[in-house]
Short mmCIF file of C-alpha atoms in Angstrom, two decimals:
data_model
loop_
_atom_site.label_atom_id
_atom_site.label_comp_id
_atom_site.label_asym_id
_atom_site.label_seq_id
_atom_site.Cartn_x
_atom_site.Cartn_y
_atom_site.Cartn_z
CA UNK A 1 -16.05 -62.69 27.04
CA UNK A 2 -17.07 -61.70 23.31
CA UNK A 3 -19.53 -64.84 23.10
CA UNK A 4 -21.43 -63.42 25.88
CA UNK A 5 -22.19 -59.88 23.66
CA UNK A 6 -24.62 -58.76 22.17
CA UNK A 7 -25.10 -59.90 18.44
CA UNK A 8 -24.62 -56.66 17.17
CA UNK A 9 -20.78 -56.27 19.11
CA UNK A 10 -20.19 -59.82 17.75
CA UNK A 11 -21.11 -58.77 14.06
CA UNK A 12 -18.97 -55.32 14.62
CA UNK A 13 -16.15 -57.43 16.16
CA UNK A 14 -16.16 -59.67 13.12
CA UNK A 15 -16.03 -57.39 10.94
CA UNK A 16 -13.20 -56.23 12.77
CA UNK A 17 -11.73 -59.64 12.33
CA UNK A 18 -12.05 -59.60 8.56
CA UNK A 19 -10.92 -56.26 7.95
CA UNK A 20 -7.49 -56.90 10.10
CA UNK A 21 -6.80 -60.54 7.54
CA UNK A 22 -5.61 -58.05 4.86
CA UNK A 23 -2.59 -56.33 6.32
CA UNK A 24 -0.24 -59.46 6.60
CA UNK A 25 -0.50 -58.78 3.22
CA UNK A 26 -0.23 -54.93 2.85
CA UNK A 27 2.82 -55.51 4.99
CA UNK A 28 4.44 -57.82 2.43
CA UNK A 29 3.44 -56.21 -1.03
CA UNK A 30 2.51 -52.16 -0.39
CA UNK A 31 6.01 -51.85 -0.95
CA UNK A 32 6.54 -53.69 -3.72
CA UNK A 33 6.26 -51.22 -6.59
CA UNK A 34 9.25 -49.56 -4.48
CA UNK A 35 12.02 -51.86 -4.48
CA UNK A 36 13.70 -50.64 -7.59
CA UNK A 37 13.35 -47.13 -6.28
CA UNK A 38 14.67 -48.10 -2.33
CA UNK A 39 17.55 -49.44 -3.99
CA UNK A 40 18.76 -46.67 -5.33
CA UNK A 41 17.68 -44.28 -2.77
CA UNK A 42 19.29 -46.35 -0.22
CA UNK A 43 22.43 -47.54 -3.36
CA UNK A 44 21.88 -50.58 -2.12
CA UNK A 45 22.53 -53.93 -4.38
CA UNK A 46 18.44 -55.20 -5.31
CA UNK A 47 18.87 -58.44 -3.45
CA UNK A 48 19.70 -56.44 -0.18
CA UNK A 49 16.45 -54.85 -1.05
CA UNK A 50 14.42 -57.92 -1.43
CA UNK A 51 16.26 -59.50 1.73
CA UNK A 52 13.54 -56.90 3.73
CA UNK A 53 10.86 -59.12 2.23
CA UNK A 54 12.61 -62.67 3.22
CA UNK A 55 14.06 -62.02 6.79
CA UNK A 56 10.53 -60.60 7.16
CA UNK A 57 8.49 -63.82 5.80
CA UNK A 58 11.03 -66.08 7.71
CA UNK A 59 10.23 -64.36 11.19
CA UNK A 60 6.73 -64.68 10.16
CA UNK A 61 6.68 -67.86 9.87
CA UNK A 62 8.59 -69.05 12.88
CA UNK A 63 7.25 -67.37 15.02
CA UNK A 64 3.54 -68.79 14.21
CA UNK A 65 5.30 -72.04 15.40
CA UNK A 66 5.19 -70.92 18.92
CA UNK A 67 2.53 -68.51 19.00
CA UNK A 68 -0.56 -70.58 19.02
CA UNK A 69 0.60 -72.53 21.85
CA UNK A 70 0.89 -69.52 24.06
CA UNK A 71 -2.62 -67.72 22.90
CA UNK A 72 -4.19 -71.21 23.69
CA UNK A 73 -2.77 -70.15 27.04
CA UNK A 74 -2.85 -66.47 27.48
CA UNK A 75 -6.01 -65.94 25.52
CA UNK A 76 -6.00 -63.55 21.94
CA UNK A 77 -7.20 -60.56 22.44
CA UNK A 78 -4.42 -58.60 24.58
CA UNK A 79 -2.01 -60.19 22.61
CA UNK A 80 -3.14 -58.92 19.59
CA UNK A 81 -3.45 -55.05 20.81
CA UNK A 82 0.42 -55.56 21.72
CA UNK A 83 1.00 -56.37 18.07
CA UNK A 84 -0.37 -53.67 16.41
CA UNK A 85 1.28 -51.12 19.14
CA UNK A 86 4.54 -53.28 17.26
CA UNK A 87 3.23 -53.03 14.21
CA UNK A 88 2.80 -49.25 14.18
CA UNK A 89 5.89 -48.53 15.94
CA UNK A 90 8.01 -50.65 13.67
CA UNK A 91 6.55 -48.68 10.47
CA UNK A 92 7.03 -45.02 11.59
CA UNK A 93 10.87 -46.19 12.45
CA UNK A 94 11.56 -47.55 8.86
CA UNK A 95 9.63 -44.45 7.39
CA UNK A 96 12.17 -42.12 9.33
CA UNK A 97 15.44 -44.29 8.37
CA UNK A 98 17.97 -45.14 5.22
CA UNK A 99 19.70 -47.46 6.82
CA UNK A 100 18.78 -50.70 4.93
CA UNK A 101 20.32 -52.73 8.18
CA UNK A 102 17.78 -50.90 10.62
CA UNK A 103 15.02 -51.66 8.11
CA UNK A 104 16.24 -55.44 7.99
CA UNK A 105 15.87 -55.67 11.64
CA UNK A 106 12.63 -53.71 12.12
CA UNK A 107 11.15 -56.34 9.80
CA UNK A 108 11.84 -59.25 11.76
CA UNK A 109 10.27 -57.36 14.20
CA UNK A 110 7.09 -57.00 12.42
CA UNK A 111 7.37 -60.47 11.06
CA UNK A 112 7.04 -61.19 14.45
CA UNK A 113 4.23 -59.00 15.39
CA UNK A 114 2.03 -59.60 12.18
CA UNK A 115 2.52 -63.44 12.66
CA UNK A 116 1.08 -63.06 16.75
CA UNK A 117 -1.99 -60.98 14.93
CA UNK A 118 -2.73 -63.71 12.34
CA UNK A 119 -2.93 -66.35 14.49
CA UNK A 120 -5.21 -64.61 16.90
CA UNK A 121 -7.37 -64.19 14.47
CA UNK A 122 -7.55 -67.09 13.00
CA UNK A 123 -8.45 -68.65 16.67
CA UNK A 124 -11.14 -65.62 16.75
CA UNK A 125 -13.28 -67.58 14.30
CA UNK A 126 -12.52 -71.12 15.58
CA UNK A 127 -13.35 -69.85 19.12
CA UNK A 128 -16.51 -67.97 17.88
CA UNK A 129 -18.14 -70.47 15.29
CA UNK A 130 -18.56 -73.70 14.70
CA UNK A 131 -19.93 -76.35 11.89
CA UNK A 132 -20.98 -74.88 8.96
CA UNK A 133 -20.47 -71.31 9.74
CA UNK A 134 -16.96 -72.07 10.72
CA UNK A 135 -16.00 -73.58 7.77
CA UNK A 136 -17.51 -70.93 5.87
CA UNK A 137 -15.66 -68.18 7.03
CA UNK A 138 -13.14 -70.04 6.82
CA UNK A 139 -12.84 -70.77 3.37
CA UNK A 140 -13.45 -66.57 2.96
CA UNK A 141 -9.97 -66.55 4.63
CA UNK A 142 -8.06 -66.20 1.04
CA UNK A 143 -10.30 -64.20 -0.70
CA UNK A 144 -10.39 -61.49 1.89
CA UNK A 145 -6.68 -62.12 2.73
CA UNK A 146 -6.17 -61.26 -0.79
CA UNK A 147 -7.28 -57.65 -0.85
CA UNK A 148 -3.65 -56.93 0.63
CA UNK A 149 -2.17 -58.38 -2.52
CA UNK A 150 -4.62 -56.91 -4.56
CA UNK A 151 -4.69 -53.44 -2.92
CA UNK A 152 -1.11 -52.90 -1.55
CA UNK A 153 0.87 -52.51 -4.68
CA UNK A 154 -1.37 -50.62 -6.42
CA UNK A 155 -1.79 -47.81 -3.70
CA UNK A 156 2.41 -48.50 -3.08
CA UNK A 157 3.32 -47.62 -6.56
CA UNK A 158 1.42 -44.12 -6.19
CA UNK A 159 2.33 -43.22 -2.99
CA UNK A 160 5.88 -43.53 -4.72
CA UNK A 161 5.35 -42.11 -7.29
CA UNK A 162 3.89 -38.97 -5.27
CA UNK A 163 5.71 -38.77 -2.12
CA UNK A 164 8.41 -41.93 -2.32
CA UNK A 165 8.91 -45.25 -0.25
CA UNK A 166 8.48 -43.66 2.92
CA UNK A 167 5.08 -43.15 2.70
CA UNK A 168 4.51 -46.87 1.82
CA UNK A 169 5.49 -47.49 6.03
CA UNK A 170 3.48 -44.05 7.12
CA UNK A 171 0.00 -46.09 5.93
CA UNK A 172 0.65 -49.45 7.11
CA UNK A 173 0.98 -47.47 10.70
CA UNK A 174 -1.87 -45.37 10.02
CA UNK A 175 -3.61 -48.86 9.35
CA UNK A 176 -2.63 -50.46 12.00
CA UNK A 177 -4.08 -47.28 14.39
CA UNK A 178 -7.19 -47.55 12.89
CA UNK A 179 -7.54 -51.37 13.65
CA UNK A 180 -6.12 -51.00 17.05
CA UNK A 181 -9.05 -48.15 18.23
CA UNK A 182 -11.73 -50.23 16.64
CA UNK A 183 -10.08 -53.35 18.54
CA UNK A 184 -10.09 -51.34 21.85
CA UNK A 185 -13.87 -50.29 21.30
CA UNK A 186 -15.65 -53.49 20.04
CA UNK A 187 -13.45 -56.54 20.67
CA UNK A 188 -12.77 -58.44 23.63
CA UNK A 189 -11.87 -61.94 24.40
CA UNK A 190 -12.79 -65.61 23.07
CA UNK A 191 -10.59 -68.18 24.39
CA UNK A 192 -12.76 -69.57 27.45
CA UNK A 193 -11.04 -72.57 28.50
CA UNK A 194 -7.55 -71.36 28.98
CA UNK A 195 -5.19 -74.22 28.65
CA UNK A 196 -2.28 -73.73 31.18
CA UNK A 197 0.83 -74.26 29.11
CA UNK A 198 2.49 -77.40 29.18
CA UNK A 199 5.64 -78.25 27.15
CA UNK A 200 4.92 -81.59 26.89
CA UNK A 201 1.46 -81.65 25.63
CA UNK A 202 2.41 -79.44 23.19
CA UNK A 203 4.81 -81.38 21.93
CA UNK A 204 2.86 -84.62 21.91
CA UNK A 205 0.47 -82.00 20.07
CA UNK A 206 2.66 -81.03 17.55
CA UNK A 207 3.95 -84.76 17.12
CA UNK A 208 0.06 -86.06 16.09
CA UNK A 209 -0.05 -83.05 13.95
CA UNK A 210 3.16 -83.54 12.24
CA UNK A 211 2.50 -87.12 11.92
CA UNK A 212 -0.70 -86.05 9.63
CA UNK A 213 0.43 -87.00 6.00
CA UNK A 214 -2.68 -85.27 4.48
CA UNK A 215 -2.14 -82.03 7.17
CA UNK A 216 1.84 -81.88 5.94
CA UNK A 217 0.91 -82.25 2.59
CA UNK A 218 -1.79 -79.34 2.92
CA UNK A 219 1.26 -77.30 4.59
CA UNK A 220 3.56 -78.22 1.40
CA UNK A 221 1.17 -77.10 -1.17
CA UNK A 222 -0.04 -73.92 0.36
CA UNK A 223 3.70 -73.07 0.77
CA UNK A 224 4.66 -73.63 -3.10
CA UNK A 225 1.11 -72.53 -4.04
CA UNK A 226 2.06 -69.03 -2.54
CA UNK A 227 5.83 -69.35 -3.42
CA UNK A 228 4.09 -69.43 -7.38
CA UNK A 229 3.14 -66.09 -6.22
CA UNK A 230 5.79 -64.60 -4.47
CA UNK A 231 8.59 -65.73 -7.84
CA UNK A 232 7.09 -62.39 -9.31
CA UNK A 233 6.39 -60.42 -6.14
CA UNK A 234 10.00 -60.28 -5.22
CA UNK A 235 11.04 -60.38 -9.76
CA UNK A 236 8.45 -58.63 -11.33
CA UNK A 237 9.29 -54.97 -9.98
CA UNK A 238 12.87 -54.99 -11.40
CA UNK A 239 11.92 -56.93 -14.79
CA UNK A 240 9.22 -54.77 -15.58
CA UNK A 241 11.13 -51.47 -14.94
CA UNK A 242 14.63 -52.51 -16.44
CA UNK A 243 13.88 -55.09 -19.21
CA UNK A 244 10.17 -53.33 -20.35
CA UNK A 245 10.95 -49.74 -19.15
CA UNK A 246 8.16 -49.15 -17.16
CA UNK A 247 7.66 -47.18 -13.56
CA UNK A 248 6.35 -47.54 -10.32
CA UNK A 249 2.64 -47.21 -11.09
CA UNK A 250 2.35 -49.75 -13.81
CA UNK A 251 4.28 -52.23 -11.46
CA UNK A 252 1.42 -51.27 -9.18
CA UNK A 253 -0.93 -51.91 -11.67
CA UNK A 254 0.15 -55.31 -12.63
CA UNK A 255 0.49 -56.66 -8.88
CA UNK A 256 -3.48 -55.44 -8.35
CA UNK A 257 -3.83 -57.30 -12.21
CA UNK A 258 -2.18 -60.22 -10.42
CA UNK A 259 -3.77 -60.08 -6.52
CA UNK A 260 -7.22 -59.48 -8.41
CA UNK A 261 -6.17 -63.20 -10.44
CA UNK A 262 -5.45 -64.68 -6.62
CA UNK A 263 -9.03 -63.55 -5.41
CA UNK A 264 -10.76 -65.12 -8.22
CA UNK A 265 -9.04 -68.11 -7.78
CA UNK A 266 -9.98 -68.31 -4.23
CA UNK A 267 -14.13 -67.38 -5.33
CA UNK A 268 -13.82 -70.22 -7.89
CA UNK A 269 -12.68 -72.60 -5.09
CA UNK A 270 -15.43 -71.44 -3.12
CA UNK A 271 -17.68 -71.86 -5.42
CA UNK A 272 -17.00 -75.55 -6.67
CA UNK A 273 -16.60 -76.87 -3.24
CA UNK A 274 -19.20 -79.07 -3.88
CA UNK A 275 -17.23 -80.74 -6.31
CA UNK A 276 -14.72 -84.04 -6.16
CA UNK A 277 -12.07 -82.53 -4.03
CA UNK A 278 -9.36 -85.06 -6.22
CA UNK A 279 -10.59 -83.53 -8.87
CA UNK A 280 -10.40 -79.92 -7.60
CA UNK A 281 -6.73 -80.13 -6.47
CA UNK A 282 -5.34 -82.28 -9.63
CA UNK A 283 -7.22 -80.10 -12.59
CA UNK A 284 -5.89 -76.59 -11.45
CA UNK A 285 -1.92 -77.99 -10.73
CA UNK A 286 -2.41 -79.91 -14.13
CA UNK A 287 -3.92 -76.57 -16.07
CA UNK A 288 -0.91 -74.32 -14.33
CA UNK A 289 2.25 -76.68 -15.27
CA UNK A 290 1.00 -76.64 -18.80
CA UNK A 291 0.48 -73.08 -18.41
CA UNK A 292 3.60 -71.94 -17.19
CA UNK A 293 5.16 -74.77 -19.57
CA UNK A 294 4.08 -72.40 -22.84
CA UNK A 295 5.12 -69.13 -21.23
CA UNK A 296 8.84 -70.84 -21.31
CA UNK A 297 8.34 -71.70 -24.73
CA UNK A 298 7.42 -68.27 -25.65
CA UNK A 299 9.47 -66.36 -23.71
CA UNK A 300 12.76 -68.06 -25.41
CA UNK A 301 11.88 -65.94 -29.07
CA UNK A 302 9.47 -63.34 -27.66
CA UNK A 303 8.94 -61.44 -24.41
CA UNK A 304 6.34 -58.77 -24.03
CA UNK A 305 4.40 -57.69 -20.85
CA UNK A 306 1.04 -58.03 -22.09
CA UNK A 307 2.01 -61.71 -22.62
CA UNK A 308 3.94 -61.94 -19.11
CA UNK A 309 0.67 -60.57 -17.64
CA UNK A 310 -1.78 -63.09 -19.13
CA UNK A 311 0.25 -66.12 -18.53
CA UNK A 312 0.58 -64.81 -15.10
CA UNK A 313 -2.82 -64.39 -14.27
CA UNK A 314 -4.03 -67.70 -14.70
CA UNK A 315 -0.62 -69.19 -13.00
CA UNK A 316 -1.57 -66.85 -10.12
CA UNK A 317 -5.56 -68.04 -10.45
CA UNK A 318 -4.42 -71.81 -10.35
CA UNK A 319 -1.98 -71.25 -7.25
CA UNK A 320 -5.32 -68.90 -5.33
CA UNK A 321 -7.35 -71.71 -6.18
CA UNK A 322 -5.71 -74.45 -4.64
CA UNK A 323 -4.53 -72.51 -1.93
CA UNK A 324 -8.06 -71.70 -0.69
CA UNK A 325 -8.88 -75.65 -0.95
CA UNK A 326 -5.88 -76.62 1.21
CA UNK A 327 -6.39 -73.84 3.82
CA UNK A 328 -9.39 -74.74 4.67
CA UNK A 329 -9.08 -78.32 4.69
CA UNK A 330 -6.20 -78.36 6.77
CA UNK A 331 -7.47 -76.17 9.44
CA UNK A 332 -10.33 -78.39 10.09
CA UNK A 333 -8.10 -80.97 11.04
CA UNK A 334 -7.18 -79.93 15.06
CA UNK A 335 -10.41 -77.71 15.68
CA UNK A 336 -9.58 -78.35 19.48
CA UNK A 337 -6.52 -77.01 19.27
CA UNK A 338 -7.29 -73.88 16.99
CA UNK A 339 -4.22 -71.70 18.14
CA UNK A 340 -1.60 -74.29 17.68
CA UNK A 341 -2.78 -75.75 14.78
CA UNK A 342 -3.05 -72.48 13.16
CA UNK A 343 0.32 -71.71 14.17
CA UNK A 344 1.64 -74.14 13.27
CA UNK A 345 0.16 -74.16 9.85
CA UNK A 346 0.97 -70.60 8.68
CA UNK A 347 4.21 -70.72 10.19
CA UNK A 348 5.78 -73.94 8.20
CA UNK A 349 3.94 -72.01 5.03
CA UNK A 350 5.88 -69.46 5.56
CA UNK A 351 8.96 -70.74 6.92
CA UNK A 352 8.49 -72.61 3.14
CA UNK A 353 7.69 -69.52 1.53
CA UNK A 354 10.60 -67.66 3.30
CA UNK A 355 13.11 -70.38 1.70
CA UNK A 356 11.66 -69.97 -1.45
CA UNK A 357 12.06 -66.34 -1.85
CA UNK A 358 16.03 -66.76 -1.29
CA UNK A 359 16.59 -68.98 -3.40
CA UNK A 360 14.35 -66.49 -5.89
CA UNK A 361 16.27 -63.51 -4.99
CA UNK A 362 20.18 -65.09 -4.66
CA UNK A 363 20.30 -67.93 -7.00
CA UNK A 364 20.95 -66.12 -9.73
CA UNK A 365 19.91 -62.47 -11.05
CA UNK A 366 16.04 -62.62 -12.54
CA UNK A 367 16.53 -60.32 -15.24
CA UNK A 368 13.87 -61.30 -17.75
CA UNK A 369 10.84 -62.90 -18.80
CA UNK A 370 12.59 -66.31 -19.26
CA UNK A 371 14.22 -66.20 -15.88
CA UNK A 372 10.56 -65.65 -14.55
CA UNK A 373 9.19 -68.37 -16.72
CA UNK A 374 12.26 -71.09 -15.03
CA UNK A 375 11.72 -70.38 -11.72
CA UNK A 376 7.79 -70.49 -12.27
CA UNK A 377 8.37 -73.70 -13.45
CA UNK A 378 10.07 -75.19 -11.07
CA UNK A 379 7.80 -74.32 -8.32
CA UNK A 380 4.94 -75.79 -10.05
CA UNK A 381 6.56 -78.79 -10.69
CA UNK A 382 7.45 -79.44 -7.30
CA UNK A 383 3.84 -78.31 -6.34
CA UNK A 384 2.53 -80.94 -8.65
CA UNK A 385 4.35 -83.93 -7.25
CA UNK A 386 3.34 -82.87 -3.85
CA UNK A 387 -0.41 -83.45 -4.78
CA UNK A 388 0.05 -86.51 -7.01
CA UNK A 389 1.64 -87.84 -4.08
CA UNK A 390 -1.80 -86.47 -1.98
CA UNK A 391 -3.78 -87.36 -4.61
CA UNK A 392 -1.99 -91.28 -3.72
CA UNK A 393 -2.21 -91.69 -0.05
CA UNK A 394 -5.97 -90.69 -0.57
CA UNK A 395 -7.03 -93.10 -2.81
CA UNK A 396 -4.42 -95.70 -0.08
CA UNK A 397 -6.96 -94.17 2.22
CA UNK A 398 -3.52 -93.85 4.47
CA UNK A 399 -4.62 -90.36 5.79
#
């Protein structure tokens, strides 16, 4: 068992911990700078493109529905080695392949993989810590989840640019190998009470947790807050190379503009913890909708990146912000049940997310800065009811 190492394996096995948060992300975004360019390589249509992205967030997210249950079970640590053997084998495939079908598939695969990583690790801490220290590492979740954002495009777009998509899957497995050898050397095990699995306490589990208003509500708004995100993660690549004429590294640059928006967001939150939390959840939804409510007007006589990117960077500040708050309240709610909580958590975000990018990517072709503006604004609004309806029930005190 980990807890019965030395502090200075604990520390290194942390560490570990932290450093493996980041590549749910570099698996979403490292290859975002590259979409215009797969889609031509592989003269493929650019929602066929983006439908990598969703089939791989959907698997993602279902699969975290399931997954904590059987970790609470099986215990984390083997599990998680088996994922990154996935995870590695799944990216040299789709660096050796054109066939946008085989790609497709290979990324449910990871989906599946990256989704049995994350919630091991999120268990990791709740198994480790408690109190205090829990909840502060915790709450450093987003902001070191956000490096992949942050980092991945910008490193995507210039491994395009020098070598070409490819490599984008070459260092997500050479990542992976790293994480896996350091695993191997320093980790080890946490879960000490195995819980033999049982079908129907997990669904009586899953039936308290689902009949948590304030813990549904927390999964709503982390979804949209990270939908916000995602309408120019799966846009922003074609608008800014067809409608401003730009290439892979600036679309690399303004992803690590936009990841580096996400991170502050998530400090800020940090930071003013202290404060109300009505007050933190209603002031950053209010200051995005009004936000994203002038880039509309704008956009209808002007449109200009420089503009796209500052209206975006606060949008994308509001959504990290509130995203931190909810992640960390709502995975205080089942500390008991760490793994299934988690689970379930992060899957219905992303089983929300997953939905959201469709609808992004097939209702309707998001040629320009207006399109972006409409879509930005309709996930905000709907994010904004959501916590005026929280914002309710709390002051009901029916949570």
């Amino acid at each position: 068992m980990l807890q019965e190492a030395s502090e200075k394996r604990k520390k290194i096995a942390t560490a570990i911990a932290f450093s493996s948060i980041p590549l749910s992300g570099f698996m979403t975004d490292i290859y975002l700078p590259s979409f215009p360019s797969m889609a031509k390589d592989l003269q493929v249509p650019e929602h066929d493109v983006q439908l990598t992205l969703t089939v791989f967030l959907l698997s993602y997210g279902i699969s975290q529905l399931f997954i904590g249950s059987v970790l609470d079970s099986i215990g984390r640590y083997k599990p998680k080695l088996i994922s990154l053997v996935i995870l590695i084998t799944c990216s040299i495939l789709i660096s050796l392949t054109n066939s946008i079908t085989l790609i497709s598939l290979l990324r449910i695969v990871q989906g599946a993989a990256i989704s049995l990583m994350v919630v091991a690790n999120r268990a990791f801490f709740v198994d480790m810590y408690q109190g205090e220290k829990l909840k502060n590492y915790l709450s450093y979740f987003t902001i070191v989840w956000s490096c992949g954002p942050i980092l991945a495009p910008f490193l995507g777009g210039y491994l395009e640019k020098l070598f070409s998509w490819h490599a984008n899957f070459y260092f997500l497995a050479i990542y992976g190998s790293i994480l896996l050898v350091l695993d191997l050397i320093f980790s080890g095990e946490t879960l000490i009470n195995r819980k033999k699995f049982n079908l129907k306490e997990v669904t009586v589990l899953y039936k308290s947790m689902l009949s948590n208003p304030m813990f549904i509500l927390g999964i709503i708004t982390l979804g949209i807050a990270y939908s916000v995100v995602m309408v120019f993660n799966i846009s922003g690549p074609f608008i800014i190379e067809n409608a401003f004429h730009q290439n892979s590294v600036v679309i690399g640059y303004c992803t690590l503009i936009l990841g580096f928006s996400w991170m502050i967001g998530g400090i800020l939150s940090k930071k003013l913890a202290h404060f109300n939390f009505q007050k933190r959840i209603f002031i950053p939804s209010t200051i995005q909708l009004i936000v994203i409510f002038m880039l509309l007007v704008i956009s209808f006589g002007y449109e200009n990146l420089y503009v796209l990117m500052l209206f975006a960077f606060i949008i994308h500040i509001c959504s990290g912000f509130l995203y931190t708050i909810f992640f960390t309240n709502s995975m205080l709610y089942f500390p008991n049940n760490a793994g299934i909580a988690g689970g379930l958590l992060g899957g219905l975000v992303y089983v929300i997310t997953s939905i959201t990018s469709f609808m992004i990517s097939n209702f309707g072709k998001v040629s320009t800065q207006l399109d972006l503006s409409w879509r930005y604004l309709i996930m905000s609004t709907i994010m904004f009811v959501v916590i005026l309806y929280s914002l309710w029930l709390i002051r009901r005190k029916e949570y």
